[in-house]
C-alpha positions in Angstrom: -19.0 78.0 -51.3 -17.6 75.6 -53.9 -16.6 72.9 -51.4 -18.9 70.7 -49.2 -17.2 68.5 -46.7 -18.9 65.3 -45.5 -18.3 62.1 -43.5 -20.4 59.4 -45.2 -22.2 56.8 -43.2 -20.1 53.7 -43.0 -16.8 55.6 -42.7 -15.3 56.7 -39.4 -15.7 60.3 -38.3 -12.2 61.8 -37.8 -11.9 65.0 -35.7 -9.1 66.5 -37.8 -10.6 66.0 -41.3 -13.6 65.0 -43.3 -13.6 61.9 -45.4 -15.0 63.4 -48.6 -14.8 66.8 -50.3 -17.4 67.6 -53.0 -16.3 70.4 -55.3 -18.7 72.4 -57.4 -16.5 75.4 -58.3 -15.0 76.1 -61.7 -11.4 77.3 -60.8 -8.8 75.0 -59.4 -6.0 76.4 -57.2 -2.9 74.3 -56.6 -0.7 75.5 -53.8 2.9 74.3 -53.7 4.0 72.4 -50.6 4.5 75.0 -47.9 7.3 74.6 -45.4 8.1 76.5 -42.2 9.7 79.6 -43.9 8.9 83.1 -42.9 8.6 85.8 -45.6 12.4 86.2 -45.6 13.0 82.5 -46.2 14.2 81.8 -42.6 13.1 78.5 -41.1 10.7 79.0 -38.2 10.8 76.6 -35.3 13.8 74.6 -36.1 13.5 71.2 -34.4 9.9 72.0 -33.3 7.2 70.1 -35.2 4.3 72.0 -33.7 5.9 75.4 -34.5 6.6 74.3 -38.1 3.1 72.9 -38.6 1.7 76.2 -37.4 3.9 78.2 -39.8 3.0 75.8 -42.7 -0.7 76.5 -42.1 -0.1 80.3 -42.0 1.9 80.0 -45.3 -0.9 78.0 -46.9 -3.4 80.6 -45.7 -1.3 83.4 -47.3 -1.1 81.5 -50.6 -4.8 80.8 -50.6 -5.6 84.4 -50.0 -3.5 85.5 -52.9 -5.7 83.2 -55.2 -8.9 84.6 -53.7 -9.5 81.5 -51.7 -9.5 80.4 -48.0 -9.3 77.1 -46.1 -13.0 76.8 -46.7 -12.2 76.2 -50.4 -9.6 73.5 -49.8 -10.7 70.2 -51.5 -7.6 68.1 -50.5 -4.6 68.5 -48.3 -1.4 66.4 -48.2 0.9 66.6 -45.1 4.4 65.3 -45.4 6.3 64.7 -42.1 9.9 63.7 -41.8 10.6 60.4 -40.0 6.9 60.1 -39.1 6.0 57.9 -36.1 2.6 57.9 -34.3 4.1 59.4 -31.1 4.5 62.7 -33.1 0.8 63.1 -33.5 0.2 65.3 -30.4 2.9 67.8 -31.7 1.4 67.8 -35.2 -2.1 68.3 -33.9 -1.0 71.1 -31.6 0.7 72.9 -34.4 -2.3 72.5 -36.7 -4.6 73.8 -34.0 -2.4 76.8 -33.4 -2.2 77.6 -37.1 -6.0 77.2 -37.6 -6.6 79.4 -34.5 -4.2 82.1 -35.9 -6.1 82.1 -39.2 -9.6 81.7 -37.7 -10.0 78.4 -39.7 -12.6 75.8 -38.9 -12.6 73.8 -42.1 -11.3 70.2 -42.0 -10.8 69.1 -45.6 -9.8 65.5 -46.5 -6.1 65.0 -45.7 -3.4 62.5 -46.2 -0.5 62.2 -43.8 2.6 60.8 -45.4 5.9 60.0 -43.6 8.9 60.9 -45.7 12.6 60.4 -45.3 13.5 64.1 -45.9 12.3 67.3 -47.3 14.1 70.1 -49.2 16.5 71.0 -46.4 17.3 69.2 -43.1 15.7 71.9 -41.0 12.3 71.3 -42.4 10.2 68.7 -40.5 6.8 69.2 -42.3 5.4 70.3 -45.7 1.7 71.0 -46.4 0.3 71.1 -49.9 -3.4 71.8 -50.8 -5.7 71.9 -53.8 -8.6 74.4 -53.6 -11.7 74.9 -55.7 -13.3 78.3 -56.1 -16.2 79.7 -58.2 
């Protein structure tokens, strides 16, 4: 595997992600921000952050597989949530857990959560982008 995830001593251990990703692979894979669209371009879970987070994870998984990668190869993840407030965390974590379960994912790469004013269309509440490294 080209990615090693660690939590260095002196930094807090976070359940949802690791603090550091060490990449040793030779091929970089950049996945465009994935929103809650199904294969037909229909928004899944309108108004439901958990459902949209789940669909985003599924879409990222599909994109990674096309590149010959998986979540185990993800070096960095950025999550953009519209009108973010901390009270949305349980919905976000629920959706992530459902998406990870659906894909059989256990990896927890370094992640950045960003609150944004809007995404591409008003129906989208979340967008997930990743960078992966493979051999």
